[in-house]
Amino acid sequence: GDSVTQMEGPVTLSEEAFLTINCTYTATGYPSLFWYVQYPGEGLQLLLKATKADDKGSNKGFEATYRKETTSFHLEKGSVQVSDSAVYFCALGKGTYKYIFGTGTRLKVLA
Amino acid sequence: ETGVTQTPRHLVMGMTNKKSLKCEQHLGHNAMYWYKQSAKKPLELMFVYNFKEQTENNSVPSRFSPECPNSSHLFLHLHTLQPEDSALYLCASSQGLLPGGGEQETQYFGPGTRLLVL
């Protein structure tokens, strides 16, 4: 069946470090791919998305490229800030109102 | 602010209580969802409504009873819960209606209700 695999956390970085959070997926058809972020005590917020192969989603300095050949959608940011500390979820969506979420990766950025 | 609100934000209840969670979306969407988020587990989709009709029920125990009176409101009625039901309950909405990519699928989440069952 369809699935999403994220790297285990937590990920701890110093401020201004480069961030990569790996996400790979298994799916039939052509899903859309999403990154959501969850700050402490809050719900999930859409961070970025890509709807077809080779699309790049970007927002707030974060980027991810939909790679069909490697079935990946890795999240990157060139210079993280303390305010980026949160849990990041990779998800795939198909046209049946179903999302499949990864287990989440906690990011902690130290000043 | 995502346009999806949930009340209450926190709830403590005993196993014999009856309570309800409320979700409201101000986005003009047609599909609404309930998820359960427990520690160290992936988000679990519980129920999906599209145009007020329930389209998914992922083997959720009957002590959870959803209600969708219109496309803007979604309730989750709780009755005789167990301590293992303690979790963050998240509501989401999307445009729905058509299968396909992009905006129709993007889900927007509320802040959640943190539930503790004693």
Short mmCIF file of C-alpha atoms in Angstrom, two decimals:
data_model
loop_
_atom_site.label_atom_id
_atom_site.label_comp_id
_atom_site.label_asym_id
_atom_site.label_seq_id
_atom_site.Cartn_x
_atom_site.Cartn_y
_atom_site.Cartn_z
CA GLY A 1 0.00 0.00 0.00
CA ASP A 2 0.88 3.65 -0.10
CA SER A 3 3.26 4.90 2.56
CA VAL A 4 5.51 7.77 3.61
CA THR A 5 8.82 7.34 5.40
CA GLN A 6 10.56 10.18 7.19
CA MET A 7 13.89 10.29 8.87
CA GLU A 8 13.83 9.70 12.59
CA GLY A 9 14.30 12.68 14.81
CA PRO A 10 15.01 14.66 16.71
CA VAL A 11 17.26 16.76 14.55
CA THR A 12 19.28 19.32 16.49
CA LEU A 13 21.04 22.13 14.63
CA SER A 14 22.73 25.39 15.44
CA GLU A 15 21.20 28.59 14.13
CA GLU A 16 22.13 29.33 10.49
CA ALA A 17 22.95 25.67 9.78
CA PHE A 18 21.71 23.90 6.66
CA LEU A 19 18.68 21.67 7.12
CA THR A 20 17.67 18.52 5.29
CA ILE A 21 14.80 16.31 6.39
CA ASN A 22 14.46 13.22 4.24
CA CYS A 23 11.12 11.95 3.00
CA THR A 24 10.49 9.05 0.66
CA TYR A 25 7.19 7.65 -0.45
CA THR A 26 5.60 4.60 -1.99
CA ALA A 27 2.47 5.16 -4.01
CA THR A 28 0.61 4.06 -7.06
CA GLY A 29 -0.47 6.68 -9.50
CA TYR A 30 0.57 10.31 -9.22
CA PRO A 31 0.09 11.66 -5.73
CA SER A 32 0.59 15.22 -4.59
CA LEU A 33 3.24 15.72 -1.94
CA PHE A 34 3.14 18.06 1.03
CA TRP A 35 5.18 19.28 3.95
CA TYR A 36 3.33 20.41 7.04
CA VAL A 37 4.78 22.03 10.16
CA GLN A 38 3.42 21.79 13.68
CA TYR A 39 4.56 24.30 16.28
CA PRO A 40 4.17 23.44 19.96
CA GLY A 41 0.56 23.48 21.07
CA GLU A 42 -0.80 24.06 17.58
CA GLY A 43 -2.30 22.15 14.68
CA LEU A 44 -0.59 21.40 11.40
CA GLN A 45 0.13 24.21 8.98
CA LEU A 46 0.78 23.67 5.31
CA LEU A 47 4.38 24.63 4.61
CA LEU A 48 4.69 23.76 0.92
CA LYS A 49 3.44 21.38 -1.71
CA ALA A 50 4.16 19.93 -5.15
CA THR A 51 1.60 18.33 -7.40
CA LYS A 52 3.69 16.65 -10.10
CA ALA A 53 7.13 15.31 -10.81
CA ASP A 54 9.97 17.89 -10.87
CA ASP A 55 7.79 20.55 -9.25
CA LYS A 56 9.52 22.51 -6.51
CA GLY A 57 7.50 23.77 -3.59
CA SER A 58 8.89 26.65 -1.57
CA ASN A 59 7.83 28.84 1.32
CA LYS A 60 9.56 30.81 4.09
CA GLY A 61 12.99 29.72 2.84
CA PHE A 62 12.07 26.03 2.80
CA GLU A 63 12.18 24.05 -0.43
CA ALA A 64 11.35 20.54 -1.58
CA THR A 65 11.44 18.99 -5.05
CA TYR A 66 9.16 16.19 -6.17
CA ARG A 67 11.54 13.50 -7.46
CA LYS A 68 9.68 10.67 -9.06
CA GLU A 69 12.82 8.75 -10.02
CA THR A 70 13.91 8.49 -6.39
CA THR A 71 10.37 8.73 -4.93
CA SER A 72 11.55 11.46 -2.62
CA PHE A 73 10.46 14.89 -1.39
CA HIS A 74 13.25 16.04 0.89
CA LEU A 75 12.80 19.28 2.81
CA GLU A 76 15.70 21.76 2.80
CA LYS A 77 16.48 25.17 4.20
CA GLY A 78 19.73 27.00 3.77
CA SER A 79 19.87 28.73 7.15
CA VAL A 80 17.60 27.69 10.00
CA GLN A 81 16.43 29.95 12.80
CA VAL A 82 15.39 29.20 16.36
CA SER A 83 11.82 29.97 15.31
CA ASP A 84 11.93 27.00 12.90
CA SER A 85 11.93 24.60 15.86
CA ALA A 86 8.85 22.43 15.31
CA VAL A 87 7.73 19.04 14.09
CA TYR A 88 7.71 18.57 10.32
CA PHE A 89 5.40 16.11 8.58
CA CYS A 90 5.71 14.81 5.07
CA ALA A 91 2.47 13.66 3.46
CA LEU A 92 1.12 12.37 0.21
CA GLY A 93 -2.36 13.03 -1.05
CA LYS A 94 -4.37 11.23 -3.65
CA GLY A 95 -7.69 12.06 -5.19
CA THR A 96 -9.75 10.19 -2.63
CA TYR A 97 -9.58 12.68 0.22
CA LYS A 98 -6.95 10.54 1.86
CA TYR A 99 -3.67 11.77 3.11
CA ILE A 100 -0.91 9.52 4.31
CA PHE A 101 1.36 11.19 6.79
CA GLY A 102 4.84 10.34 7.90
CA THR A 103 5.54 10.02 11.60
CA GLY A 104 7.00 13.51 11.83
CA THR A 105 10.52 14.78 12.45
CA ARG A 106 11.19 17.05 15.38
CA LEU A 107 13.62 19.88 14.66
CA LYS A 108 15.34 21.77 17.45
CA VAL A 109 17.41 24.81 16.55
CA LEU A 110 19.81 26.15 19.15
CA ALA A 111 20.84 29.79 19.37
CA GLU B 1 -4.74 31.49 11.27
CA THR B 2 -5.79 28.77 8.84
CA GLY B 3 -9.52 29.48 8.68
CA VAL B 4 -10.35 26.35 10.68
CA THR B 5 -11.30 26.77 14.34
CA GLN B 6 -11.78 24.12 17.00
CA THR B 7 -13.35 24.25 20.43
CA PRO B 8 -12.57 23.53 23.13
CA ARG B 9 -8.79 23.68 22.90
CA HIS B 10 -8.42 21.50 25.99
CA LEU B 11 -10.78 18.96 27.52
CA VAL B 12 -10.55 16.68 30.53
CA MET B 13 -13.26 14.08 30.93
CA GLY B 14 -14.04 11.00 32.91
CA MET B 15 -14.78 7.68 31.27
CA THR B 16 -18.50 8.01 31.90
CA ASN B 17 -18.87 11.54 30.56
CA LYS B 18 -20.38 12.67 27.28
CA LYS B 19 -18.76 15.59 25.52
CA SER B 20 -18.54 17.03 22.02
CA LEU B 21 -15.75 18.57 20.01
CA LYS B 22 -16.60 21.28 17.52
CA CYS B 23 -14.91 22.31 14.32
CA GLU B 24 -15.81 25.20 12.03
CA GLN B 25 -14.22 26.20 8.75
CA HIS B 26 -14.52 29.60 7.11
CA LEU B 27 -12.92 28.63 3.80
CA GLY B 28 -15.95 27.58 1.77
CA HIS B 29 -14.67 24.02 1.62
CA ASN B 30 -16.80 20.96 1.01
CA ALA B 31 -14.80 18.24 2.73
CA MET B 32 -14.00 17.97 6.43
CA TYR B 33 -11.92 15.48 8.39
CA TRP B 34 -11.24 14.27 11.90
CA TYR B 35 -7.75 13.02 12.78
CA LYS B 36 -6.30 11.60 15.96
CA GLN B 37 -2.71 12.47 16.85
CA SER B 38 -1.10 10.35 19.54
CA ALA B 39 2.48 10.55 20.71
CA LYS B 40 4.96 8.71 18.50
CA LYS B 41 2.29 7.55 16.04
CA PRO B 42 1.40 8.79 12.57
CA LEU B 43 -1.71 10.87 12.26
CA GLU B 44 -4.73 8.60 12.12
CA LEU B 45 -7.58 9.58 9.84
CA MET B 46 -10.84 8.90 11.65
CA PHE B 47 -13.68 10.29 9.53
CA VAL B 48 -14.18 12.12 6.26
CA TYR B 49 -17.24 14.07 5.18
CA ASN B 50 -17.76 15.39 1.68
CA PHE B 51 -20.80 17.60 1.11
CA LYS B 52 -22.09 16.52 4.53
CA GLU B 53 -21.97 12.84 3.57
CA GLN B 54 -19.64 10.53 5.42
CA THR B 55 -17.26 8.96 2.93
CA GLU B 56 -14.72 7.36 5.25
CA ASN B 57 -14.85 5.68 8.62
CA ASN B 58 -11.54 4.05 9.35
CA SER B 59 -12.68 1.39 11.81
CA VAL B 60 -13.23 3.93 14.55
CA PRO B 61 -14.87 2.63 17.74
CA SER B 62 -18.51 3.55 18.16
CA ARG B 63 -17.72 5.60 21.27
CA PHE B 64 -16.71 8.27 18.72
CA SER B 65 -19.68 9.59 16.78
CA PRO B 66 -19.25 12.27 14.11
CA GLU B 67 -21.88 14.72 12.95
CA CYS B 68 -21.76 17.10 10.00
CA PRO B 69 -24.87 19.30 9.88
CA ASN B 70 -23.52 21.46 7.07
CA SER B 71 -20.33 21.92 5.06
CA SER B 72 -18.95 24.44 7.56
CA HIS B 73 -19.42 22.55 10.80
CA LEU B 74 -18.20 19.21 12.07
CA PHE B 75 -18.69 17.66 15.48
CA LEU B 76 -17.18 14.68 17.22
CA HIS B 77 -19.39 13.33 19.99
CA LEU B 78 -17.55 11.42 22.69
CA HIS B 79 -19.11 8.84 24.99
CA THR B 80 -17.59 6.40 27.51
CA LEU B 81 -14.06 6.95 26.32
CA GLN B 82 -11.01 5.05 27.51
CA PRO B 83 -7.73 6.49 28.81
CA GLU B 84 -6.01 5.36 25.59
CA ASP B 85 -8.26 7.79 23.71
CA SER B 86 -6.32 10.67 25.23
CA ALA B 87 -4.75 12.49 22.29
CA LEU B 88 -4.83 15.63 20.18
CA TYR B 89 -7.87 15.62 17.91
CA LEU B 90 -7.40 17.61 14.75
CA CYS B 91 -10.00 18.82 12.33
CA ALA B 92 -9.15 19.67 8.73
CA SER B 93 -10.97 20.82 5.62
CA SER B 94 -10.33 20.83 1.89
CA GLN B 95 -12.17 21.89 -1.23
CA GLY B 96 -13.05 18.29 -1.97
CA LEU B 97 -15.57 17.46 -4.68
CA LEU B 98 -13.18 16.34 -7.40
CA PRO B 99 -10.34 13.87 -7.29
CA GLY B 100 -7.14 15.30 -8.59
CA GLY B 101 -4.10 17.24 -7.60
CA GLY B 102 -3.46 20.66 -6.22
CA GLU B 103 -5.91 22.82 -4.42
CA GLN B 104 -8.72 20.31 -4.28
CA GLU B 105 -6.61 18.07 -2.09
CA THR B 106 -4.79 20.54 0.14
CA GLN B 107 -5.99 20.15 3.69
CA TYR B 108 -6.09 23.01 6.16
CA PHE B 109 -5.94 22.11 9.83
CA GLY B 110 -7.38 23.59 12.96
CA PRO B 111 -5.32 23.98 16.15
CA GLY B 112 -6.71 20.80 17.68
CA THR B 113 -8.40 19.80 20.91
CA ARG B 114 -6.12 18.26 23.51
CA LEU B 115 -8.21 15.54 25.19
CA LEU B 116 -7.35 13.82 28.45
CA VAL B 117 -9.50 10.91 29.58
CA LEU B 118 -9.21 10.02 33.25
#
